[in-house]
PDB file of C-alpha atoms in Angstrom:
ATOM      1  CA  MET W   1     109.578 102.774 120.899  1.00 80.00           C
ATOM      2  CA  GLN W   2     108.402  99.484 119.221  1.00 89.00           C
ATOM      3  CA  ALA W   3     108.107  99.584 115.407  1.00 91.00           C
ATOM      4  CA  ASP W   4     104.242  99.091 115.048  1.00 90.00           C
ATOM      5  CA  GLU W   5     103.969 102.025 117.780  1.00 92.00           C
ATOM      6  CA  ARG W   6     105.951 104.458 115.783  1.00 94.00           C
ATOM      7  CA  GLN W   7     104.587 103.642 112.751  1.00 94.00           C
ATOM      8  CA  HIS W   8     101.340 104.406 114.559  1.00 91.00           C
ATOM      9  CA  ARG W   9     102.542 107.714 115.405  1.00 92.00           C
ATOM     10  CA  ILE W  10     103.870 108.673 112.152  1.00 95.00           C
ATOM     11  CA  LEU W  11     100.189 107.825 110.640  1.00 92.00           C
ATOM     12  CA  SER W  12      98.523 110.272 113.370  1.00 91.00           C
ATOM     13  CA  LEU W  13     101.152 112.911 112.778  1.00 92.00           C
ATOM     14  CA  ALA W  14     100.315 112.574 109.001  1.00 89.00           C
ATOM     15  CA  ARG W  15      96.571 112.801 109.486  1.00 86.00           C
ATOM     16  CA  ASN W  16      96.689 115.667 112.200  1.00 86.00           C
ATOM     17  CA  ASN W  17      98.982 117.796 110.059  1.00 86.00           C
ATOM     18  CA  GLY W  18      98.103 116.554 106.579  1.00 82.00           C
ATOM     19  CA  GLY W  19     101.605 115.231 105.827  1.00 88.00           C
ATOM     20  CA  VAL W  20     105.102 114.551 107.325  1.00 93.00           C
ATOM     21  CA  GLU W  21     108.574 114.652 106.067  1.00 95.00           C
ATOM     22  CA  VAL W  22     111.277 112.075 106.940  1.00 95.00           C
ATOM     23  CA  THR W  23     113.946 114.481 108.320  1.00 94.00           C
ATOM     24  CA  ARG W  24     111.405 116.108 110.975  1.00 94.00           C
ATOM     25  CA  LEU W  25     110.048 112.545 111.591  1.00 95.00           C
ATOM     26  CA  ALA W  26     113.831 111.222 112.515  1.00 94.00           C
ATOM     27  CA  GLU W  27     114.272 114.197 114.664  1.00 94.00           C
ATOM     28  CA  GLU W  28     111.077 113.823 116.579  1.00 93.00           C
ATOM     29  CA  LEU W  29     111.279 110.070 116.735  1.00 94.00           C
ATOM     30  CA  ALA W  30     115.035 109.792 117.731  1.00 93.00           C
ATOM     31  CA  VAL W  31     115.608 107.193 114.694  1.00 95.00           C
ATOM     32  CA  ALA W  32     117.459 107.202 111.319  1.00 94.00           C
ATOM     33  CA  PRO W  33     115.852 108.769 108.102  1.00 94.00           C
ATOM     34  CA  GLU W  34     116.230 105.493 106.742  1.00 95.00           C
ATOM     35  CA  THR W  35     114.274 103.780 109.535  1.00 95.00           C
ATOM     36  CA  VAL W  36     111.550 106.435 108.745  1.00 95.00           C
ATOM     37  CA  ARG W  37     111.495 105.602 104.963  1.00 94.00           C
ATOM     38  CA  ARG W  38     110.942 101.991 105.961  1.00 94.00           C
ATOM     39  CA  ASP W  39     108.083 103.107 107.788  1.00 95.00           C
ATOM     40  CA  LEU W  40     106.706 104.958 105.471  1.00 95.00           C
ATOM     41  CA  LYS W  41     106.950 102.269 102.824  1.00 94.00           C
ATOM     42  CA  LEU W  42     105.315  99.661 105.266  1.00 94.00           C
ATOM     43  CA  LEU W  43     102.434 102.185 105.677  1.00 94.00           C
ATOM     44  CA  GLU W  44     102.076 102.523 102.050  1.00 90.00           C
ATOM     45  CA  GLN W  45     101.935  99.197 101.394  1.00 90.00           C
ATOM     46  CA  HIS W  46      98.696  98.987 103.582  1.00 87.00           C
ATOM     47  CA  GLY W  47      97.409 101.853 101.872  1.00 84.00           C
ATOM     48  CA  LEU W  48      97.355 104.122 104.683  1.00 88.00           C
ATOM     49  CA  ILE W  49      99.515 106.805 103.270  1.00 88.00           C
ATOM     50  CA  ARG W  50     100.982 107.913 100.044  1.00 86.00           C
ATOM     51  CA  ARG W  51     104.900 108.605  99.852  1.00 91.00           C
ATOM     52  CA  THR W  52     106.467 111.841  98.293  1.00 88.00           C
ATOM     53  CA  HIS W  53     109.783 113.389  97.867  1.00 88.00           C
ATOM     54  CA  GLY W  54     110.945 113.472 101.349  1.00 93.00           C
ATOM     55  CA  GLY W  55     107.695 112.952 103.276  1.00 94.00           C
ATOM     56  CA  ALA W  56     104.293 111.511 102.677  1.00 92.00           C
ATOM     57  CA  TYR W  57     100.396 112.231 102.698  1.00 83.00           C
ATOM     58  CA  PRO W  58      97.569 110.214 104.139  1.00 87.00           C
ATOM     59  CA  VAL W  59      94.915 108.559 102.338  1.00 81.00           C
ATOM     60  CA  GLU W  60      91.514 108.891 102.926  1.00 77.00           C
ATOM     61  CA  THR W  61      89.977 105.800 103.869  1.00 73.00           C
ATOM     62  CA  ALA W  62      86.357 104.419 105.418  1.00 65.00           C
ATOM     63  CA  THR W  63      87.416 105.396 109.081  1.00 69.00           C
ATOM     64  CA  PHE W  64      89.406 108.330 107.924  1.00 73.00           C
ATOM     65  CA  GLU W  65      88.784 111.717 105.941  1.00 74.00           C
ATOM     66  CA  THR W  66      90.416 115.015 105.948  1.00 75.00           C
ATOM     67  CA  THR W  67      88.319 117.784 107.086  1.00 71.00           C
ATOM     68  CA  LEU W  68      86.741 120.926 104.703  1.00 70.00           C
ATOM     69  CA  ALA W  69      89.018 123.081 107.274  1.00 71.00           C
ATOM     70  CA  MET W  70      92.056 121.403 106.508  1.00 72.00           C
ATOM     71  CA  ARG W  71      91.690 121.018 102.667  1.00 73.00           C
ATOM     72  CA  THR W  72      91.241 124.875 102.349  1.00 74.00           C
ATOM     73  CA  THR W  73      95.089 125.190 103.680  1.00 66.00           C
ATOM     74  CA  ARG W  74      96.704 122.657 101.624  1.00 77.00           C
ATOM     75  CA  ARG W  75      97.644 123.308  97.602  1.00 85.00           C
ATOM     76  CA  VAL W  76      95.123 126.413  97.548  1.00 93.00           C
ATOM     77  CA  PRO W  77      97.212 127.923  94.216  1.00 95.00           C
ATOM     78  CA  GLU W  78      96.940 124.742  92.625  1.00 97.00           C
ATOM     79  CA  LYS W  79      93.368 124.218  93.338  1.00 97.00           C
ATOM     80  CA  ARG W  80      92.535 127.891  92.262  1.00 97.00           C
ATOM     81  CA  ARG W  81      93.961 127.290  89.021  1.00 98.00           C
ATOM     82  CA  ILE W  82      92.031 124.176  88.428  1.00 98.00           C
ATOM     83  CA  ALA W  83      88.935 126.144  89.272  1.00 98.00           C
ATOM     84  CA  ALA W  84      89.606 128.493  86.860  1.00 98.00           C
ATOM     85  CA  ALA W  85      90.269 126.147  83.964  1.00 98.00           C
ATOM     86  CA  ALA W  86      87.066 124.146  84.676  1.00 98.00           C
ATOM     87  CA  VAL W  87      84.632 127.169  84.725  1.00 98.00           C
ATOM     88  CA  GLU W  88      86.296 127.926  81.265  1.00 98.00           C
ATOM     89  CA  GLN W  89      84.784 124.441  80.261  1.00 98.00           C
ATOM     90  CA  LEU W  90      81.035 125.556  81.118  1.00 98.00           C
ATOM     91  CA  GLY W  91      80.030 126.331  77.797  1.00 97.00           C
ATOM     92  CA  ASP W  92      76.290 126.729  77.326  1.00 97.00           C
ATOM     93  CA  ALA W  93      75.562 124.998  80.405  1.00 98.00           C
ATOM     94  CA  ALA W  94      72.375 126.910  82.278  1.00 98.00           C
ATOM     95  CA  THR W  95      72.042 124.586  85.424  1.00 98.00           C
ATOM     96  CA  VAL W  96      75.106 123.550  87.343  1.00 98.00           C
ATOM     97  CA  PHE W  97      75.777 120.792  89.997  1.00 98.00           C
ATOM     98  CA  VAL W  98      78.627 121.534  92.052  1.00 98.00           C
ATOM     99  CA  ASP W  99      79.813 118.917  94.353  1.00 98.00           C
ATOM    100  CA  GLU W 100      81.016 119.260  98.175  1.00 96.00           C
ATOM    101  CA  GLY W 101      84.670 120.043  98.909  1.00 94.00           C
ATOM    102  CA  PHE W 102      87.085 122.915  98.558  1.00 94.00           C
ATOM    103  CA  THR W 103      88.051 122.552  95.132  1.00 96.00           C
ATOM    104  CA  PRO W 104      84.130 122.319  93.626  1.00 97.00           C
ATOM    105  CA  GLN W 105      83.868 125.418  96.083  1.00 96.00           C
ATOM    106  CA  LEU W 106      86.275 127.433  94.187  1.00 97.00           C
ATOM    107  CA  VAL W 107      85.002 126.484  91.168  1.00 97.00           C
ATOM    108  CA  ALA W 108      81.491 127.324  92.144  1.00 96.00           C
ATOM    109  CA  GLU W 109      82.876 130.906  93.495  1.00 94.00           C
ATOM    110  CA  ALA W 110      84.689 131.630  89.918  1.00 95.00           C
ATOM    111  CA  LEU W 111      81.443 130.934  88.017  1.00 95.00           C
ATOM    112  CA  PRO W 112      80.775 134.058  85.613  1.00 94.00           C
ATOM    113  CA  THR W 113      78.411 136.390  86.723  1.00 89.00           C
ATOM    114  CA  ASP W 114      77.239 137.846  83.757  1.00 89.00           C
ATOM    115  CA  ARG W 115      74.699 135.231  82.756  1.00 91.00           C
ATOM    116  CA  GLU W 116      71.879 133.150  84.344  1.00 92.00           C
ATOM    117  CA  LEU W 117      72.577 130.511  85.960  1.00 96.00           C
ATOM    118  CA  THR W 118      71.227 127.615  88.716  1.00 97.00           C
ATOM    119  CA  VAL W 119      73.649 125.909  90.771  1.00 97.00           C
ATOM    120  CA  LEU W 120      72.787 122.652  92.370  1.00 98.00           C
ATOM    121  CA  THR W 121      74.903 121.736  95.770  1.00 98.00           C
ATOM    122  CA  ALA W 122      74.767 119.397  98.517  1.00 98.00           C
ATOM    123  CA  SER W 123      77.503 121.601 100.026  1.00 97.00           C
ATOM    124  CA  LEU W 124      76.454 124.836 102.524  1.00 97.00           C
ATOM    125  CA  SER W 125      79.645 126.279 102.008  1.00 94.00           C
ATOM    126  CA  THR W 126      79.183 126.687  98.330  1.00 96.00           C
ATOM    127  CA  ALA W 127      75.617 127.433  98.798  1.00 96.00           C
ATOM    128  CA  ALA W 128      76.518 130.145 100.968  1.00 94.00           C
ATOM    129  CA  ALA W 129      79.141 131.803  98.870  1.00 92.00           C
ATOM    130  CA  VAL W 130      77.355 131.494  95.828  1.00 94.00           C
ATOM    131  CA  ALA W 131      74.387 133.060  96.970  1.00 93.00           C
ATOM    132  CA  GLU W 132      76.152 135.703  98.850  1.00 90.00           C
ATOM    133  CA  ALA W 133      77.396 137.064  95.414  1.00 86.00           C
ATOM    134  CA  GLY W 134      74.158 136.987  94.227  1.00 82.00           C
ATOM    135  CA  ALA W 135      75.126 136.088  90.662  1.00 76.00           C
ATOM    136  CA  ALA W 136      73.387 132.816  90.263  1.00 90.00           C
ATOM    137  CA  ASN W 137      70.091 131.027  91.736  1.00 95.00           C
ATOM    138  CA  VAL W 138      71.331 128.423  94.475  1.00 97.00           C
ATOM    139  CA  LEU W 139      69.233 125.318  95.213  1.00 97.00           C
ATOM    140  CA  MET W 140      70.487 123.495  98.303  1.00 97.00           C
ATOM    141  CA  LEU W 141      69.988 119.878  98.396  1.00 97.00           C
ATOM    142  CA  GLY W 142      68.456 119.330 101.652  1.00 95.00           C
ATOM    143  CA  GLY W 143      69.536 116.357 104.067  1.00 96.00           C
ATOM    144  CA  ARG W 144      71.396 115.487 106.856  1.00 97.00           C
ATOM    145  CA  VAL W 145      74.579 117.095 107.039  1.00 97.00           C
ATOM    146  CA  ARG W 146      77.935 115.738 107.888  1.00 94.00           C
ATOM    147  CA  GLY W 147      80.135 117.827 110.359  1.00 89.00           C
ATOM    148  CA  ARG W 148      83.501 117.251 108.435  1.00 86.00           C
ATOM    149  CA  THR W 149      82.804 118.735 104.955  1.00 90.00           C
ATOM    150  CA  LEU W 150      79.612 120.752 106.087  1.00 93.00           C
ATOM    151  CA  ALA W 151      77.596 118.651 103.243  1.00 97.00           C
ATOM    152  CA  THR W 152      74.132 116.975 102.937  1.00 98.00           C
ATOM    153  CA  VAL W 153      73.589 113.376 102.290  1.00 98.00           C
ATOM    154  CA  ASP W 154      71.293 110.640 102.244  1.00 97.00           C
ATOM    155  CA  HIS W 155      67.921 110.089 100.558  1.00 97.00           C
ATOM    156  CA  TRP W 156      66.171 113.534 100.822  1.00 97.00           C
ATOM    157  CA  VAL W 157      69.579 114.577  98.487  1.00 98.00           C
ATOM    158  CA  THR W 158      69.442 112.049  96.254  1.00 98.00           C
ATOM    159  CA  ASN W 159      65.461 111.819  95.796  1.00 97.00           C
ATOM    160  CA  MET W 160      65.985 115.344  94.429  1.00 97.00           C
ATOM    161  CA  LEU W 161      69.023 114.758  92.252  1.00 97.00           C
ATOM    162  CA  SER W 162      66.896 111.896  90.769  1.00 96.00           C
ATOM    163  CA  GLY W 163      64.315 114.214  89.646  1.00 97.00           C
ATOM    164  CA  PHE W 164      66.440 116.904  87.870  1.00 98.00           C
ATOM    165  CA  VAL W 165      68.408 116.565  84.352  1.00 98.00           C
ATOM    166  CA  ILE W 166      71.550 118.925  84.746  1.00 98.00           C
ATOM    167  CA  ASP W 167      73.560 120.280  82.023  1.00 98.00           C
ATOM    168  CA  LEU W 168      76.655 120.219  83.572  1.00 98.00           C
ATOM    169  CA  ALA W 169      78.544 118.143  87.015  1.00 98.00           C
ATOM    170  CA  PHE W 170      81.833 119.609  88.283  1.00 98.00           C
ATOM    171  CA  ILE W 171      82.821 116.187  90.439  1.00 98.00           C
ATOM    172  CA  GLY W 172      85.087 115.906  93.049  1.00 97.00           C
ATOM    173  CA  ALA W 173      86.912 112.972  94.741  1.00 96.00           C
ATOM    174  CA  ASN W 174      88.895 111.220  97.296  1.00 92.00           C
ATOM    175  CA  GLY W 175      90.508 109.271  94.980  1.00 93.00           C
ATOM    176  CA  ILE W 176      90.966 108.171  91.185  1.00 96.00           C
ATOM    177  CA  SER W 177      92.321 105.662  89.457  1.00 96.00           C
ATOM    178  CA  ARG W 178      92.586 103.792  86.196  1.00 97.00           C
ATOM    179  CA  GLN W 179      91.979 100.336  88.264  1.00 96.00           C
ATOM    180  CA  HIS W 180      89.032 101.411  90.517  1.00 97.00           C
ATOM    181  CA  GLY W 181      87.515 104.932  88.968  1.00 98.00           C
ATOM    182  CA  LEU W 182      86.503 107.734  91.123  1.00 98.00           C
ATOM    183  CA  THR W 183      86.107 106.970  94.978  1.00 96.00           C
ATOM    184  CA  THR W 184      85.296 108.236  98.420  1.00 94.00           C
ATOM    185  CA  PRO W 185      85.376 106.906 102.148  1.00 91.00           C
ATOM    186  CA  ASP W 186      81.573 107.184 102.970  1.00 93.00           C
ATOM    187  CA  PRO W 187      78.809 105.484 101.264  1.00 95.00           C
ATOM    188  CA  ALA W 188      76.485 107.958 101.862  1.00 97.00           C
ATOM    189  CA  VAL W 189      78.845 110.294 100.075  1.00 97.00           C
ATOM    190  CA  ALA W 190      78.805 107.981  97.457  1.00 98.00           C
ATOM    191  CA  ALA W 191      75.361 107.724  96.716  1.00 98.00           C
ATOM    192  CA  VAL W 192      75.153 111.645  96.577  1.00 98.00           C
ATOM    193  CA  LYS W 193      78.021 111.879  93.561  1.00 98.00           C
ATOM    194  CA  SER W 194      76.770 108.699  91.727  1.00 98.00           C
ATOM    195  CA  CYS W 195      73.152 110.298  91.586  1.00 98.00           C
ATOM    196  CA  ALA W 196      75.131 113.518  90.627  1.00 98.00           C
ATOM    197  CA  VAL W 197      76.957 111.737  87.429  1.00 98.00           C
ATOM    198  CA  ARG W 198      73.529 110.102  86.268  1.00 98.00           C
ATOM    199  CA  ALA W 199      71.797 113.093  86.468  1.00 98.00           C
ATOM    200  CA  ALA W 200      74.266 115.534  84.192  1.00 98.00           C
ATOM    201  CA  ARG W 201      74.691 115.472  80.891  1.00 98.00           C
ATOM    202  CA  ARG W 202      78.401 116.187  80.998  1.00 98.00           C
ATOM    203  CA  ARG W 203      80.406 115.606  83.946  1.00 98.00           C
ATOM    204  CA  ILE W 204      84.280 117.250  84.649  1.00 98.00           C
ATOM    205  CA  PHE W 205      86.426 115.871  87.448  1.00 98.00           C
ATOM    206  CA  VAL W 206      88.034 118.635  89.496  1.00 98.00           C
ATOM    207  CA  GLY W 207      91.064 117.654  91.780  1.00 97.00           C
ATOM    208  CA  ILE W 208      94.652 117.811  92.522  1.00 94.00           C
ATOM    209  CA  HIS W 209      97.286 115.446  91.569  1.00 94.00           C
ATOM    210  CA  SER W 210      97.422 113.840  94.984  1.00 89.00           C
ATOM    211  CA  LYS W 211      93.923 112.330  94.043  1.00 91.00           C
ATOM    212  CA  PHE W 212      95.296 110.347  91.318  1.00 95.00           C
ATOM    213  CA  GLY W 213      96.251 106.589  91.623  1.00 91.00           C
ATOM    214  CA  VAL W 214      94.526 106.607  95.518  1.00 88.00           C
ATOM    215  CA  SER W 215      91.628 104.387  95.706  1.00 88.00           C
ATOM    216  CA  SER W 216      89.303 105.023  98.755  1.00 88.00           C
ATOM    217  CA  PHE W 217      86.225 102.916 100.320  1.00 90.00           C
ATOM    218  CA  CYS W 218      83.187 103.551  98.005  1.00 94.00           C
ATOM    219  CA  ARG W 219      83.121 103.647  93.890  1.00 97.00           C
ATOM    220  CA  PHE W 220      81.104 105.862  92.446  1.00 98.00           C
ATOM    221  CA  ALA W 221      81.925 106.424  88.841  1.00 98.00           C
ATOM    222  CA  ASP W 222      83.812 105.068  86.100  1.00 98.00           C
ATOM    223  CA  ILE W 223      86.648 107.675  84.385  1.00 98.00           C
ATOM    224  CA  GLY W 224      85.060 106.784  81.035  1.00 98.00           C
ATOM    225  CA  GLN W 225      81.818 108.799  82.028  1.00 98.00           C
ATOM    226  CA  PHE W 226      83.555 112.141  82.326  1.00 98.00           C
ATOM    227  CA  GLU W 227      84.382 114.464  79.417  1.00 98.00           C
ATOM    228  CA  ALA W 228      87.148 115.905  81.407  1.00 98.00           C
ATOM    229  CA  LEU W 229      89.748 115.729  84.275  1.00 98.00           C
ATOM    230  CA  ILE W 230      91.233 119.098  85.363  1.00 98.00           C
ATOM    231  CA  THR W 231      94.132 118.671  87.905  1.00 98.00           C
ATOM    232  CA  ASP W 232      97.455 120.296  88.276  1.00 97.00           C
ATOM    233  CA  THR W 233     101.083 119.760  86.554  1.00 97.00           C
ATOM    234  CA  GLY W 234     102.218 117.481  89.461  1.00 94.00           C
ATOM    235  CA  LEU W 235     100.283 114.673  87.315  1.00 96.00           C
ATOM    236  CA  PRO W 236     102.888 113.045  85.108  1.00 96.00           C
ATOM    237  CA  ALA W 237     102.318 113.449  81.712  1.00 97.00           C
ATOM    238  CA  THR W 238     102.620 110.020  81.159  1.00 97.00           C
ATOM    239  CA  GLU W 239      99.975 109.016  83.683  1.00 97.00           C
ATOM    240  CA  ALA W 240      97.660 111.870  81.810  1.00 98.00           C
ATOM    241  CA  ARG W 241      97.943 110.042  78.592  1.00 98.00           C
ATOM    242  CA  ARG W 242      96.776 106.577  79.863  1.00 98.00           C
ATOM    243  CA  LEU W 243      94.062 107.922  82.001  1.00 98.00           C
ATOM    244  CA  SER W 244      92.970 109.734  78.563  1.00 98.00           C
ATOM    245  CA  MET W 245      92.977 106.520  76.836  1.00 98.00           C
ATOM    246  CA  LEU W 246      89.748 105.728  78.984  1.00 98.00           C
ATOM    247  CA  GLY W 247      87.879 108.345  77.318  1.00 98.00           C
ATOM    248  CA  PRO W 248      88.409 111.947  78.970  1.00 98.00           C
ATOM    249  CA  GLN W 249      90.412 114.704  77.950  1.00 98.00           C
ATOM    250  CA  VAL W 250      93.236 115.284  80.729  1.00 98.00           C
ATOM    251  CA  MET W 251      94.012 118.761  81.298  1.00 98.00           C
ATOM    252  CA  ARG W 252      96.968 119.567  83.542  1.00 98.00           C
ATOM    253  CA  VAL W 253      96.981 123.299  84.492  1.00 98.00           C
TER     254      VAL W 253
END
């Protein structure tokens, strides 16, 4: 197997499985672990993966995005902690936008049931979960449904959002970095997120640590527009301090 063919295989495995391990790759590809590490380093230099201790995970790009189903199986305990911490920041908000994605969905499911809330969302799964709980009024933003994330996009959504003033928006992203702000692979998704950011009085980012330091295709917000970034303890404290210098409180839970 040639090097480029091997790297293509590694990238395919990472995208299909959500991540790869050096030892398993070495066994499957019948090469030395050092060879795998060199391949991973090259793929990282091309912005296709991020290396971890003993492995790597794929970076979402304009041509690759993980499905909602895959997101529901990865780092769930961390995402639940993030969701619980996010709900503690609700304050006196009566209208709440909940972004597409699994972590924002967990935020919606953790919203209090003993007060009146209106939840706006473009996510079919989030709308269904909140409506089924019966604890909040749900406003589903209509539009074209993306199969990978089960969320609506395009001008129908942005036109609706532009007519609202929302107390608080819980926003996710495929990547967040000091250099490029918050990013996502799809321009249509970026337009919805950007409109939600503009419509909200307060904005809170929710996402696991692997989102940090990653830049995807479409930029939709600056870090300084957020009052808080809520993530898990996998984000180094030194990076959290650097991010906080841009304006938001950084919470590692």
